Amino acid sequence: MLQSLILLADRNSPANQWLRENPLVLAGIMGLIGAALVFFGILGLKTGTAKDKYGNEMTGGLAQFSSIVRLIGGVAAIGAAIYIAIFGAW
């Protein structure tokens, strides 16, 4: 497990080199993740309920806070995807 984490963190690994050569793939993945976060953030704000990572339903202020955090994270991920699509991977 530790060895696979080290390989993922290696800047010169074949997977990271391929992603740097094909930044639109990385941008697409980040865009999909961002779109899902935005969707669930808006859905949670509209319904007033949200689910945590264990599937428990949250209501009230905690659901609203969680939805806002998801919305902000989604917008940030979409912004990063647009940056990567235009300028390439950093």
Short mmCIF file of C-alpha atoms in Angstrom, two decimals, residues 5-82:
data_model
loop_
_atom_site.label_atom_id
_atom_site.label_comp_id
_atom_site.label_asym_id
_atom_site.label_seq_id
_atom_site.Cartn_x
_atom_site.Cartn_y
_atom_site.Cartn_z
CA LEU A 5 1.23 5.78 -2.58
CA ILE A 6 4.87 6.58 -3.19
CA LEU A 7 4.48 5.73 -6.88
CA LEU A 8 1.44 7.99 -7.17
CA ALA A 9 3.37 10.82 -5.54
CA ASP A 10 6.32 10.37 -7.90
CA ARG A 11 6.36 13.28 -10.32
CA ASN A 12 8.18 11.28 -12.98
CA SER A 13 6.01 8.17 -12.83
CA PRO A 14 4.59 7.02 -16.18
CA ALA A 15 1.01 7.83 -15.13
CA ASN A 16 1.90 11.38 -14.11
CA GLN A 17 3.94 11.92 -17.26
CA TRP A 18 0.99 10.73 -19.37
CA LEU A 19 -1.38 13.08 -17.55
CA ARG A 20 1.00 16.00 -18.11
CA GLU A 21 1.10 15.16 -21.82
CA ASN A 22 -2.71 14.84 -21.98
CA PRO A 23 -4.05 17.60 -19.72
CA LEU A 24 -7.59 17.41 -21.12
CA VAL A 25 -8.04 13.98 -19.52
CA LEU A 26 -7.09 15.40 -16.13
CA ALA A 27 -9.31 18.44 -16.73
CA GLY A 28 -12.21 16.18 -17.68
CA ILE A 29 -11.87 14.12 -14.52
CA MET A 30 -11.71 17.23 -12.37
CA GLY A 31 -14.66 18.74 -14.24
CA LEU A 32 -16.79 15.65 -13.58
CA ILE A 33 -15.91 15.65 -9.90
CA GLY A 34 -16.64 19.37 -9.70
CA ALA A 35 -19.98 18.98 -11.49
CA ALA A 36 -21.01 16.21 -9.09
CA LEU A 37 -20.07 18.35 -6.08
CA VAL A 38 -21.98 21.34 -7.44
CA PHE A 39 -25.01 19.15 -8.16
CA PHE A 40 -25.12 17.66 -4.68
CA GLY A 41 -24.44 21.05 -3.10
CA ILE A 42 -27.37 22.67 -4.90
CA LEU A 43 -29.59 19.65 -4.25
CA GLY A 44 -28.80 19.81 -0.53
CA LEU A 45 -29.54 23.53 -0.38
CA LYS A 46 -32.86 23.10 -2.21
CA THR A 47 -34.11 20.17 -0.13
CA GLY A 48 -32.63 21.26 3.20
CA THR A 49 -31.18 17.81 3.80
CA ALA A 50 -27.84 16.28 2.93
CA LYS A 51 -26.14 12.95 3.47
CA ASP A 52 -22.83 12.48 5.18
CA LYS A 53 -20.15 10.05 4.01
CA TYR A 54 -21.82 7.17 5.88
CA GLY A 55 -25.25 7.78 4.31
CA ASN A 56 -26.85 9.33 7.39
CA GLU A 57 -29.26 12.14 6.65
CA MET A 58 -28.40 15.56 8.04
CA THR A 59 -30.88 18.40 8.47
CA GLY A 60 -30.77 22.00 9.62
CA GLY A 61 -27.66 24.09 9.80
CA LEU A 62 -25.26 21.19 9.40
CA ALA A 63 -26.91 20.16 6.12
CA GLN A 64 -26.76 23.74 4.87
CA PHE A 65 -23.10 24.10 5.85
CA SER A 66 -22.22 20.78 4.22
CA SER A 67 -24.02 21.78 1.02
CA ILE A 68 -22.24 25.14 0.89
CA VAL A 69 -18.86 23.44 1.37
CA ARG A 70 -19.70 21.00 -1.45
CA LEU A 71 -20.78 23.89 -3.68
CA ILE A 72 -17.57 25.85 -3.04
CA GLY A 73 -15.43 22.73 -3.56
CA GLY A 74 -17.23 21.97 -6.81
CA VAL A 75 -16.74 25.47 -8.15
CA ALA A 76 -13.05 25.30 -7.20
CA ALA A 77 -12.65 21.93 -8.95
CA ILE A 78 -14.35 23.24 -12.10
CA GLY A 79 -12.11 26.32 -11.98
CA ALA A 80 -9.03 24.11 -11.68
CA ALA A 81 -10.29 21.99 -14.59
CA ILE A 82 -10.66 25.08 -16.77
#
